[in-house]
Amino acid sequence: MPIRVFLVDDHELVRRGLSDLFESEADLEVVGEAASVVEALARIPGSEADVAILDVRIGKGDGVELCRDLKSVQPDLNCLMLTSFDDDEALFNAIMAGASGFVLKQVLGADLVDAIRTVAAGGSLLDPRAAAALMSRLRREQEQADPFKTLTEQERAVLELIGDGLSNREIAKKMFLAEKTVKNYVSHLLAKLGMRRRTQAAVLLTRLRSGERDRGE
């Protein structure tokens, strides 16, 4: 059975060019085309396509959202995103939407054909630069989800004591540190948390503690 490919791009010349390219490949068959998100949503589910090649920008439509919608009704469909520009944000959103790969329109024809075969076989297509950008984004999101992740062990200990209502002098005595050292820890942890006052940090810590209690942790 050939790999059934569906083309989604608002430029007819792009669709014609891709169709002509795949015509010479015995294992590829173009089973349909769409020039808009609405057309794609109407035509792809009944096309029995194995791979949908989606432009990231489809006129006024969003190829990433189209990918997410298609995957929700047809989980086995492999979406290969095609774009004319290098966009880390679009890359991240496409992968999170369930896309199997991300290819620039400047790609060589033979490489695009190989990309289709790769995703049709269940593989993913993410070059090293794209993978690095994705991991960097995930790390940033994790740090935002856990605002204390960037704090050192000592800074966390100081913060816990701030949350308990202790002054710098009391913290210094409890941790066997100089008061000036504690003051430096407080300044550093506030800077990392993007705060100006220790009371802000104490409120944030109280909220997190309350959330953990509510979850039974």
mmCIF file of C-alpha atoms in Angstrom:
data_model
loop_
_atom_site.group_PDB
_atom_site.id
_atom_site.type_symbol
_atom_site.label_atom_id
_atom_site.label_comp_id
_atom_site.label_asym_id
_atom_site.label_seq_id
_atom_site.Cartn_x
_atom_site.Cartn_y
_atom_site.Cartn_z
ATOM 1 C CA MET A 1 0.000 0.000 0.000
ATOM 2 C CA PRO A 2 1.378 3.440 -0.878
ATOM 3 C CA ILE A 3 1.625 6.165 1.744
ATOM 4 C CA ARG A 4 -1.482 8.322 1.356
ATOM 5 C CA VAL A 5 -0.625 12.045 1.548
ATOM 6 C CA PHE A 6 -2.962 15.013 1.961
ATOM 7 C CA LEU A 7 -1.706 18.532 1.094
ATOM 8 C CA VAL A 8 -2.857 21.658 2.937
ATOM 9 C CA ASP A 9 -1.522 25.006 1.710
ATOM 10 C CA ASP A 10 -3.275 28.202 0.670
ATOM 11 C CA HIS A 11 -0.964 28.599 -2.360
ATOM 12 C CA GLU A 12 -2.031 26.513 -5.342
ATOM 13 C CA LEU A 13 1.480 26.613 -6.833
ATOM 14 C CA VAL A 14 2.900 25.037 -3.672
ATOM 15 C CA ARG A 15 0.294 22.270 -3.742
ATOM 16 C CA ARG A 16 0.888 21.668 -7.472
ATOM 17 C CA GLY A 17 4.646 21.543 -6.935
ATOM 18 C CA LEU A 18 4.360 19.056 -4.096
ATOM 19 C CA SER A 19 1.869 16.937 -6.014
ATOM 20 C CA ASP A 20 4.204 16.793 -9.034
ATOM 21 C CA LEU A 21 7.122 15.890 -6.776
ATOM 22 C CA PHE A 22 5.287 12.987 -5.135
ATOM 23 C CA GLU A 23 3.865 11.707 -8.425
ATOM 24 C CA SER A 24 7.249 10.273 -9.367
ATOM 25 C CA GLU A 25 7.456 8.296 -6.099
ATOM 26 C CA ALA A 26 5.895 4.843 -6.389
ATOM 27 C CA ASP A 27 5.238 4.594 -2.633
ATOM 28 C CA LEU A 28 3.479 7.972 -2.300
ATOM 29 C CA GLU A 29 -0.072 8.843 -3.337
ATOM 30 C CA VAL A 30 -1.689 12.283 -3.003
ATOM 31 C CA VAL A 31 -5.256 11.597 -1.892
ATOM 32 C CA GLY A 32 -6.479 15.167 -1.527
ATOM 33 C CA GLU A 33 -5.771 18.874 -1.209
ATOM 34 C CA ALA A 34 -7.152 21.793 0.768
ATOM 35 C CA ALA A 35 -6.523 25.534 0.571
ATOM 36 C CA SER A 36 -7.960 26.451 3.979
ATOM 37 C CA VAL A 37 -8.487 25.139 7.488
ATOM 38 C CA VAL A 38 -12.216 24.706 6.852
ATOM 39 C CA GLU A 39 -11.578 22.644 3.718
ATOM 40 C CA ALA A 40 -8.963 20.541 5.487
ATOM 41 C CA LEU A 41 -11.246 19.733 8.418
ATOM 42 C CA ALA A 42 -13.988 18.728 5.998
ATOM 43 C CA ARG A 43 -11.874 16.624 3.637
ATOM 44 C CA ILE A 44 -9.042 14.988 5.580
ATOM 45 C CA PRO A 45 -11.070 12.719 7.933
ATOM 46 C CA GLY A 46 -12.670 10.908 4.985
ATOM 47 C CA SER A 47 -9.542 10.742 2.838
ATOM 48 C CA GLU A 48 -7.871 7.851 4.704
ATOM 49 C CA ALA A 49 -4.646 9.877 4.596
ATOM 50 C CA ASP A 50 -1.612 8.542 6.437
ATOM 51 C CA VAL A 51 0.276 11.853 6.394
ATOM 52 C CA ALA A 52 -1.069 15.408 6.236
ATOM 53 C CA ILE A 53 1.384 18.093 5.143
ATOM 54 C CA LEU A 54 0.196 21.291 6.800
ATOM 55 C CA ASP A 55 1.432 24.813 6.197
ATOM 56 C CA VAL A 56 1.945 26.555 9.553
ATOM 57 C CA ARG A 57 0.209 29.658 8.178
ATOM 58 C CA ILE A 58 -2.790 28.782 5.997
ATOM 59 C CA GLY A 59 -4.040 32.144 4.812
ATOM 60 C CA LYS A 60 -5.734 33.601 7.893
ATOM 61 C CA GLY A 61 -5.869 30.147 9.476
ATOM 62 C CA ASP A 62 -3.511 28.440 11.901
ATOM 63 C CA GLY A 63 -1.905 25.173 10.806
ATOM 64 C CA VAL A 64 -0.915 24.327 14.373
ATOM 65 C CA GLU A 65 -4.521 24.552 15.586
ATOM 66 C CA LEU A 66 -5.560 22.529 12.532
ATOM 67 C CA CYS A 67 -3.057 19.846 13.544
ATOM 68 C CA ARG A 68 -4.497 19.749 17.062
ATOM 69 C CA ASP A 69 -8.076 19.490 15.754
ATOM 70 C CA LEU A 70 -7.184 16.756 13.264
ATOM 71 C CA LYS A 71 -5.315 14.704 15.882
ATOM 72 C CA SER A 72 -8.327 14.903 18.201
ATOM 73 C CA VAL A 73 -10.578 13.181 15.640
ATOM 74 C CA GLN A 74 -7.945 11.095 13.847
ATOM 75 C CA PRO A 75 -5.162 10.187 16.325
ATOM 76 C CA ASP A 76 -3.337 7.936 13.839
ATOM 77 C CA LEU A 77 -2.879 10.757 11.320
ATOM 78 C CA ASN A 78 0.747 11.892 11.049
ATOM 79 C CA CYS A 79 1.031 15.668 10.633
ATOM 80 C CA LEU A 80 4.135 17.113 8.998
ATOM 81 C CA MET A 81 4.331 20.882 9.422
ATOM 82 C CA LEU A 82 5.720 22.891 6.506
ATOM 83 C CA THR A 83 6.760 26.526 6.884
ATOM 84 C CA SER A 84 8.719 29.142 4.980
ATOM 85 C CA PHE A 85 10.346 30.567 8.104
ATOM 86 C CA ASP A 86 12.252 29.330 11.137
ATOM 87 C CA ASP A 87 9.981 29.932 14.136
ATOM 88 C CA ASP A 88 10.805 28.348 17.506
ATOM 89 C CA GLU A 89 7.411 29.317 18.925
ATOM 90 C CA ALA A 90 5.593 27.660 16.024
ATOM 91 C CA LEU A 91 7.859 24.631 16.392
ATOM 92 C CA PHE A 92 7.065 24.223 20.076
ATOM 93 C CA ASN A 93 3.330 24.708 19.568
ATOM 94 C CA ALA A 94 3.280 22.252 16.650
ATOM 95 C CA ILE A 95 5.037 19.513 18.610
ATOM 96 C CA MET A 96 2.729 20.068 21.600
ATOM 97 C CA ALA A 97 -0.238 19.859 19.215
ATOM 98 C CA GLY A 98 0.868 16.375 18.182
ATOM 99 C CA ALA A 99 2.807 17.068 14.976
ATOM 100 C CA SER A 100 5.275 14.361 13.948
ATOM 101 C CA GLY A 101 7.732 16.743 12.325
ATOM 102 C CA PHE A 102 8.576 20.256 11.240
ATOM 103 C CA VAL A 103 10.167 21.006 7.840
ATOM 104 C CA LEU A 104 11.200 24.286 6.213
ATOM 105 C CA LYS A 105 9.911 24.913 2.686
ATOM 106 C CA GLN A 106 13.523 25.331 1.560
ATOM 107 C CA VAL A 107 14.024 21.592 2.119
ATOM 108 C CA LEU A 108 15.244 19.545 -0.818
ATOM 109 C CA GLY A 109 12.575 17.449 -2.533
ATOM 110 C CA ALA A 110 14.331 14.186 -1.735
ATOM 111 C CA ASP A 111 14.593 15.163 1.947
ATOM 112 C CA LEU A 112 10.884 15.994 2.091
ATOM 113 C CA VAL A 113 10.033 12.609 0.583
ATOM 114 C CA ASP A 114 12.244 10.948 3.204
ATOM 115 C CA ALA A 115 10.513 13.005 5.903
ATOM 116 C CA ILE A 116 7.108 11.733 4.787
ATOM 117 C CA ARG A 117 8.329 8.147 4.872
ATOM 118 C CA THR A 118 9.796 8.685 8.335
ATOM 119 C CA VAL A 119 6.618 10.059 9.931
ATOM 120 C CA ALA A 120 4.418 7.539 8.073
ATOM 121 C CA ALA A 121 6.454 4.777 9.715
ATOM 122 C CA GLY A 122 5.728 6.282 13.120
ATOM 123 C CA GLY A 123 8.980 8.190 13.490
ATOM 124 C CA SER A 124 9.441 11.834 14.439
ATOM 125 C CA LEU A 125 11.346 14.447 12.535
ATOM 126 C CA LEU A 126 13.111 16.986 14.698
ATOM 127 C CA ASP A 127 16.545 18.305 13.769
ATOM 128 C CA PRO A 128 19.130 18.980 16.542
ATOM 129 C CA ARG A 129 18.479 22.738 16.555
ATOM 130 C CA ALA A 130 14.746 22.183 16.867
ATOM 131 C CA ALA A 131 15.225 19.596 19.614
ATOM 132 C CA ALA A 132 17.461 21.989 21.569
ATOM 133 C CA ALA A 133 14.906 24.799 21.241
ATOM 134 C CA LEU A 134 12.131 22.499 22.403
ATOM 135 C CA MET A 135 14.053 21.292 25.461
ATOM 136 C CA SER A 136 14.998 24.861 26.363
ATOM 137 C CA ARG A 137 11.357 25.912 26.206
ATOM 138 C CA LEU A 138 10.263 22.960 28.347
ATOM 139 C CA ARG A 139 12.885 23.800 30.965
ATOM 140 C CA ARG A 140 11.691 27.424 31.094
ATOM 141 C CA GLU A 141 8.104 26.303 31.555
ATOM 142 C CA GLN A 142 9.100 23.918 34.338
ATOM 143 C CA GLU A 143 10.921 26.732 36.138
ATOM 144 C CA GLN A 144 7.848 28.948 35.811
ATOM 145 C CA ALA A 145 5.665 26.159 37.192
ATOM 146 C CA ASP A 146 8.069 25.796 40.134
ATOM 147 C CA PRO A 147 9.306 29.328 40.936
ATOM 148 C CA PHE A 148 11.702 27.960 43.582
ATOM 149 C CA LYS A 149 13.512 25.622 41.184
ATOM 150 C CA THR A 150 16.379 28.091 40.608
ATOM 151 C CA LEU A 151 17.053 28.558 44.330
ATOM 152 C CA THR A 152 20.028 26.895 45.996
ATOM 153 C CA GLU A 153 19.512 24.619 48.986
ATOM 154 C CA GLN A 154 20.593 27.367 51.380
ATOM 155 C CA GLU A 155 18.324 29.935 49.728
ATOM 156 C CA ARG A 156 15.399 27.530 50.020
ATOM 157 C CA ALA A 157 16.165 27.030 53.722
ATOM 158 C CA VAL A 158 16.248 30.797 54.266
ATOM 159 C CA LEU A 159 12.969 31.181 52.374
ATOM 160 C CA GLU A 160 11.286 28.526 54.531
ATOM 161 C CA LEU A 161 12.310 30.442 57.633
ATOM 162 C CA ILE A 162 11.078 33.712 56.123
ATOM 163 C CA GLY A 163 7.773 31.916 55.615
ATOM 164 C CA ASP A 164 7.811 31.007 59.303
ATOM 165 C CA GLY A 165 8.032 34.713 60.121
ATOM 166 C CA LEU A 166 11.661 34.829 61.293
ATOM 167 C CA SER A 167 13.777 37.983 60.956
ATOM 168 C CA ASN A 168 17.247 37.968 59.384
ATOM 169 C CA ARG A 169 18.813 37.956 62.856
ATOM 170 C CA GLU A 170 16.673 34.996 63.958
ATOM 171 C CA ILE A 171 17.442 33.126 60.720
ATOM 172 C CA ALA A 172 21.170 33.760 61.180
ATOM 173 C CA LYS A 173 21.035 32.360 64.715
ATOM 174 C CA LYS A 174 19.037 29.302 63.647
ATOM 175 C CA MET A 175 21.308 28.511 60.665
ATOM 176 C CA PHE A 176 24.572 29.422 62.470
ATOM 177 C CA LEU A 177 25.362 32.108 59.888
ATOM 178 C CA ALA A 178 26.399 35.745 60.009
ATOM 179 C CA GLU A 179 23.456 38.124 59.711
ATOM 180 C CA LYS A 180 25.129 39.762 56.682
ATOM 181 C CA THR A 181 25.302 36.336 54.976
ATOM 182 C CA VAL A 182 21.590 35.802 55.550
ATOM 183 C CA LYS A 183 20.903 39.272 54.159
ATOM 184 C CA ASN A 184 22.803 38.316 50.992
ATOM 185 C CA TYR A 185 20.815 35.071 50.669
ATOM 186 C CA VAL A 186 17.582 37.028 50.993
ATOM 187 C CA SER A 187 18.662 39.496 48.300
ATOM 188 C CA HIS A 188 19.655 36.703 45.923
ATOM 189 C CA LEU A 189 16.478 34.654 46.373
ATOM 190 C CA LEU A 190 14.258 37.711 45.939
ATOM 191 C CA ALA A 191 16.087 38.585 42.718
ATOM 192 C CA LYS A 192 15.621 35.032 41.392
ATOM 193 C CA LEU A 193 11.922 35.133 42.218
ATOM 194 C CA GLY A 194 11.503 38.551 40.616
ATOM 195 C CA MET A 195 10.406 40.122 43.897
ATOM 196 C CA ARG A 196 11.422 43.216 45.837
ATOM 197 C CA ARG A 197 10.184 42.479 49.350
ATOM 198 C CA ARG A 198 10.513 39.477 51.620
ATOM 199 C CA THR A 199 6.813 39.698 52.438
ATOM 200 C CA GLN A 200 6.039 38.884 48.778
ATOM 201 C CA ALA A 201 8.147 35.732 49.028
ATOM 202 C CA ALA A 202 6.481 34.792 52.293
ATOM 203 C CA VAL A 203 3.003 35.159 50.748
ATOM 204 C CA LEU A 204 4.008 33.032 47.734
ATOM 205 C CA LEU A 205 5.427 30.334 49.992
ATOM 206 C CA THR A 206 2.254 30.336 52.108
ATOM 207 C CA ARG A 207 0.115 29.867 49.002
ATOM 208 C CA LEU A 208 2.254 26.969 47.805
ATOM 209 C CA ARG A 209 2.157 25.322 51.223
ATOM 210 C CA SER A 210 -1.634 25.721 51.258
ATOM 211 C CA GLY A 211 -1.878 24.152 47.782
ATOM 212 C CA GLU A 212 0.216 21.175 48.880
ATOM 213 C CA ARG A 213 -2.010 20.645 51.924
ATOM 214 C CA ASP A 214 -5.113 20.783 49.720
ATOM 215 C CA ARG A 215 -3.601 18.063 47.511
ATOM 216 C CA GLY A 216 -2.791 15.997 50.594
ATOM 217 C CA GLU A 217 0.972 16.171 50.057
#
